[in-house]
């Protein structure tokens, strides 16, 4: 299974099809590219070879949309037993960057196929979730809504973690902008960072 970003230039996808093994093609695309001649030519080429093209519609200028679309496609086809690769050489920079991040999160191969096939530094089977220890995940789960740091510690301690471990996890998550810590009326309030909340949801 090859999942590829796509803009208007079908040659970038065709290069990937020549260089990478695949048995079916999924395109991540949106906007005017869905109505352009490039997509029609790609569909015709796949049809001539007995294949089909699945379209995953995303907003190519919206990072969360592109990330979620890519990750959903990876997980759906992997559940069906497919070996998934991702090509990020087409489409907008936003789309390509989001697809690369989704590949890293899912732990699947990522490629950039332009002048030559270049495998990007994504480790198969290694995901961003691996960096989230159980206590860090527990903190993220606890702050689905803003809570005082003391209440976060109380909740997470019920799962068997020490207060020191909870505080260290909050600090780790804050430094990586997964959570924010604000002092309101002398009380430290922990909440998910709204800028990264869409990404955090994919980690839990």
Short mmCIF file of C-alpha atoms in Angstrom, two decimals:
data_model
loop_
_atom_site.label_atom_id
_atom_site.label_comp_id
_atom_site.label_asym_id
_atom_site.label_seq_id
_atom_site.Cartn_x
_atom_site.Cartn_y
_atom_site.Cartn_z
CA UNK A 1 0.00 0.00 0.00
CA UNK A 2 1.43 3.37 -1.03
CA UNK A 3 -0.06 6.50 0.50
CA UNK A 4 1.13 9.60 -1.36
CA UNK A 5 0.67 13.32 -0.98
CA UNK A 6 -0.57 14.94 -4.17
CA UNK A 7 -0.89 18.46 -5.55
CA UNK A 8 -1.16 19.11 -9.27
CA UNK A 9 1.95 17.40 -10.65
CA UNK A 10 1.26 13.72 -11.18
CA UNK A 11 4.88 13.03 -12.22
CA UNK A 12 5.99 13.12 -8.57
CA UNK A 13 3.56 10.34 -7.74
CA UNK A 14 4.40 8.40 -10.91
CA UNK A 15 8.08 8.41 -9.92
CA UNK A 16 7.17 6.96 -6.54
CA UNK A 17 5.09 4.27 -8.26
CA UNK A 18 8.08 3.29 -10.38
CA UNK A 19 10.53 3.18 -7.49
CA UNK A 20 8.53 1.84 -4.55
CA UNK A 21 6.74 -1.51 -4.21
CA UNK A 22 2.97 -1.18 -3.86
CA UNK A 23 -0.22 -3.03 -4.67
CA UNK A 24 -2.68 -0.15 -4.34
CA UNK A 25 -2.53 3.64 -4.21
CA UNK A 26 -4.05 6.16 -1.82
CA UNK A 27 -3.74 9.88 -2.58
CA UNK A 28 -3.89 12.61 0.07
CA UNK A 29 -5.21 15.66 -1.74
CA UNK A 30 -7.61 18.56 -1.52
CA UNK A 31 -8.81 21.78 -3.06
CA UNK A 32 -8.52 22.33 -6.79
CA UNK A 33 -6.18 19.37 -7.26
CA UNK A 34 -9.20 17.08 -6.88
CA UNK A 35 -10.59 18.54 -10.10
CA UNK A 36 -7.34 18.91 -12.03
CA UNK A 37 -6.04 16.98 -15.05
CA UNK A 38 -3.18 15.52 -13.01
CA UNK A 39 -5.56 13.42 -10.93
CA UNK A 40 -7.42 12.27 -14.03
CA UNK A 41 -4.14 11.15 -15.62
CA UNK A 42 -3.13 9.26 -12.47
CA UNK A 43 -6.47 7.48 -12.33
CA UNK A 44 -6.18 6.56 -15.99
CA UNK A 45 -2.66 5.21 -15.51
CA UNK A 46 -3.71 3.06 -12.55
CA UNK A 47 -6.84 1.87 -14.36
CA UNK A 48 -4.71 0.80 -17.33
CA UNK A 49 -2.64 -1.35 -14.99
CA UNK A 50 -5.70 -2.89 -13.35
CA UNK A 51 -5.52 -0.75 -10.22
CA UNK A 52 -7.62 1.92 -8.58
CA UNK A 53 -6.91 5.18 -6.76
CA UNK A 54 -8.41 5.90 -3.35
CA UNK A 55 -8.72 9.59 -2.47
CA UNK A 56 -8.41 10.86 1.10
CA UNK A 57 -9.67 14.45 1.00
CA UNK A 58 -7.82 16.89 3.27
CA UNK A 59 -7.36 20.63 3.49
CA UNK A 60 -3.83 20.92 2.05
CA UNK A 61 -3.20 24.16 3.97
CA UNK A 62 -4.41 22.90 7.36
CA UNK A 63 -1.81 20.88 9.28
CA UNK A 64 -4.22 19.04 11.63
CA UNK A 65 -6.47 18.06 8.72
CA UNK A 66 -3.51 16.66 6.78
CA UNK A 67 -2.08 14.88 9.82
CA UNK A 68 -5.36 13.25 10.80
CA UNK A 69 -6.15 12.26 7.20
CA UNK A 70 -2.76 10.60 6.79
CA UNK A 71 -2.79 8.87 10.17
CA UNK A 72 -6.35 7.59 9.68
CA UNK A 73 -5.42 6.18 6.26
CA UNK A 74 -2.30 4.48 7.62
CA UNK A 75 -4.14 2.91 10.54
CA UNK A 76 -7.14 1.82 8.45
CA UNK A 77 -5.03 0.01 5.86
CA UNK A 78 -2.66 -1.44 8.43
CA UNK A 79 -5.63 -2.92 10.31
CA UNK A 80 -6.63 -4.55 7.01
CA UNK A 81 -3.21 -6.23 6.90
CA UNK A 82 -1.46 -4.00 4.35
CA UNK A 83 2.21 -3.07 4.51
CA UNK A 84 2.09 0.72 4.30
CA UNK A 85 4.61 3.18 2.86
CA UNK A 86 4.16 6.95 2.58
CA UNK A 87 5.50 9.20 -0.17
CA UNK A 88 5.65 12.92 0.68
CA UNK A 89 6.99 14.42 -2.55
CA UNK A 90 3.69 15.93 -3.78
CA UNK A 91 1.32 18.64 -2.66
CA UNK A 92 1.83 21.61 -0.37
CA UNK A 93 4.62 21.84 2.19
CA UNK A 94 1.95 21.72 4.91
CA UNK A 95 0.59 18.46 3.52
CA UNK A 96 4.04 16.91 3.09
CA UNK A 97 5.19 17.90 6.59
CA UNK A 98 1.98 16.62 8.20
CA UNK A 99 2.18 13.32 6.31
CA UNK A 100 5.79 12.90 7.42
CA UNK A 101 4.84 13.53 11.05
CA UNK A 102 1.97 11.03 10.76
CA UNK A 103 4.40 8.48 9.32
CA UNK A 104 6.68 9.02 12.29
CA UNK A 105 3.78 8.70 14.71
CA UNK A 106 2.64 5.46 13.06
CA UNK A 107 6.16 4.08 12.63
CA UNK A 108 5.91 3.41 8.88
CA UNK A 109 8.39 4.03 6.06
CA UNK A 110 8.39 7.53 4.55
CA UNK A 111 9.92 8.44 1.20
CA UNK A 112 10.57 11.51 -0.92
CA UNK A 113 10.70 10.63 -4.62
CA UNK A 114 11.89 13.42 -6.86
CA UNK A 115 15.28 13.06 -8.59
CA UNK A 116 15.79 9.74 -6.82
CA UNK A 117 14.01 7.78 -4.09
CA UNK A 118 15.12 9.06 -0.70
CA UNK A 119 14.06 7.22 2.43
CA UNK A 120 13.40 9.71 5.21
CA UNK A 121 14.55 9.17 8.80
CA UNK A 122 11.48 7.39 10.16
CA UNK A 123 12.12 4.19 12.12
CA UNK A 124 9.67 1.41 11.32
CA UNK A 125 7.85 0.29 14.41
CA UNK A 126 9.02 3.29 16.48
CA UNK A 127 6.32 5.87 17.22
CA UNK A 128 6.05 9.19 19.00
CA UNK A 129 3.93 7.42 21.58
CA UNK A 130 7.03 5.48 22.66
CA UNK A 131 8.34 8.72 24.20
CA UNK A 132 5.25 8.99 26.38
CA UNK A 133 5.86 7.05 29.57
CA UNK A 134 2.82 5.71 31.45
CA UNK A 135 2.91 8.61 33.90
CA UNK A 136 3.05 11.19 31.07
CA UNK A 137 0.08 9.53 29.38
CA UNK A 138 -1.78 9.49 32.69
CA UNK A 139 -1.23 13.23 33.13
CA UNK A 140 -2.44 13.98 29.59
CA UNK A 141 -5.52 11.85 30.16
CA UNK A 142 -6.23 13.60 33.47
CA UNK A 143 -6.24 17.10 31.98
CA UNK A 144 -9.02 16.63 29.45
CA UNK A 145 -10.23 19.82 31.12
CA UNK A 146 -8.11 22.34 33.10
CA UNK A 147 -7.28 21.17 36.62
CA UNK A 148 -5.16 22.46 39.51
CA UNK A 149 -1.78 20.74 39.55
CA UNK A 150 -2.57 19.32 42.99
CA UNK A 151 -5.71 17.62 41.66
CA UNK A 152 -3.79 16.25 38.69
CA UNK A 153 -1.28 14.76 41.14
CA UNK A 154 -4.09 13.30 43.26
CA UNK A 155 -5.70 11.62 40.24
CA UNK A 156 -2.52 10.23 38.78
CA UNK A 157 -1.25 8.99 42.14
CA UNK A 158 -4.28 6.69 42.22
CA UNK A 159 -2.64 4.84 39.32
CA UNK A 160 0.41 4.18 41.50
CA UNK A 161 2.71 7.06 40.55
CA UNK A 162 4.57 9.22 43.05
CA UNK A 163 3.95 12.95 43.34
CA UNK A 164 7.53 13.59 42.20
CA UNK A 165 6.94 11.50 39.06
CA UNK A 166 3.73 13.42 38.33
CA UNK A 167 5.44 16.79 38.70
CA UNK A 168 8.31 15.65 36.46
CA UNK A 169 5.79 14.49 33.86
CA UNK A 170 3.93 17.82 33.94
CA UNK A 171 7.21 19.67 33.43
CA UNK A 172 8.23 17.37 30.54
CA UNK A 173 4.87 17.88 28.84
CA UNK A 174 4.99 21.65 29.41
CA UNK A 175 8.45 21.97 27.84
CA UNK A 176 7.17 20.16 24.75
CA UNK A 177 4.03 22.32 24.64
CA UNK A 178 1.64 19.42 25.19
CA UNK A 179 0.24 21.17 28.27
CA UNK A 180 0.21 24.68 29.66
CA UNK A 181 0.61 25.67 33.30
CA UNK A 182 -0.96 28.99 34.34
CA UNK A 183 -1.15 30.52 37.79
CA UNK A 184 -4.67 31.73 38.53
CA UNK A 185 -5.39 33.19 41.96
CA UNK A 186 -2.25 31.62 43.33
CA UNK A 187 -3.16 28.15 41.98
CA UNK A 188 -1.20 26.38 39.20
CA UNK A 189 -3.71 25.22 36.57
CA UNK A 190 -2.67 22.49 34.12
CA UNK A 191 -4.48 22.12 30.79
CA UNK A 192 -3.84 20.72 27.36
CA UNK A 193 -2.22 23.25 25.07
CA UNK A 194 -4.93 24.23 22.54
CA UNK A 195 -2.28 24.55 19.82
CA UNK A 196 -1.29 20.89 20.14
CA UNK A 197 -4.51 19.35 21.50
CA UNK A 198 -5.36 17.86 18.08
CA UNK A 199 -2.01 16.03 18.13
CA UNK A 200 -2.30 14.93 21.75
CA UNK A 201 -5.59 13.20 20.93
CA UNK A 202 -3.72 10.96 18.47
CA UNK A 203 -1.27 9.93 21.19
CA UNK A 204 -3.81 8.71 23.73
#
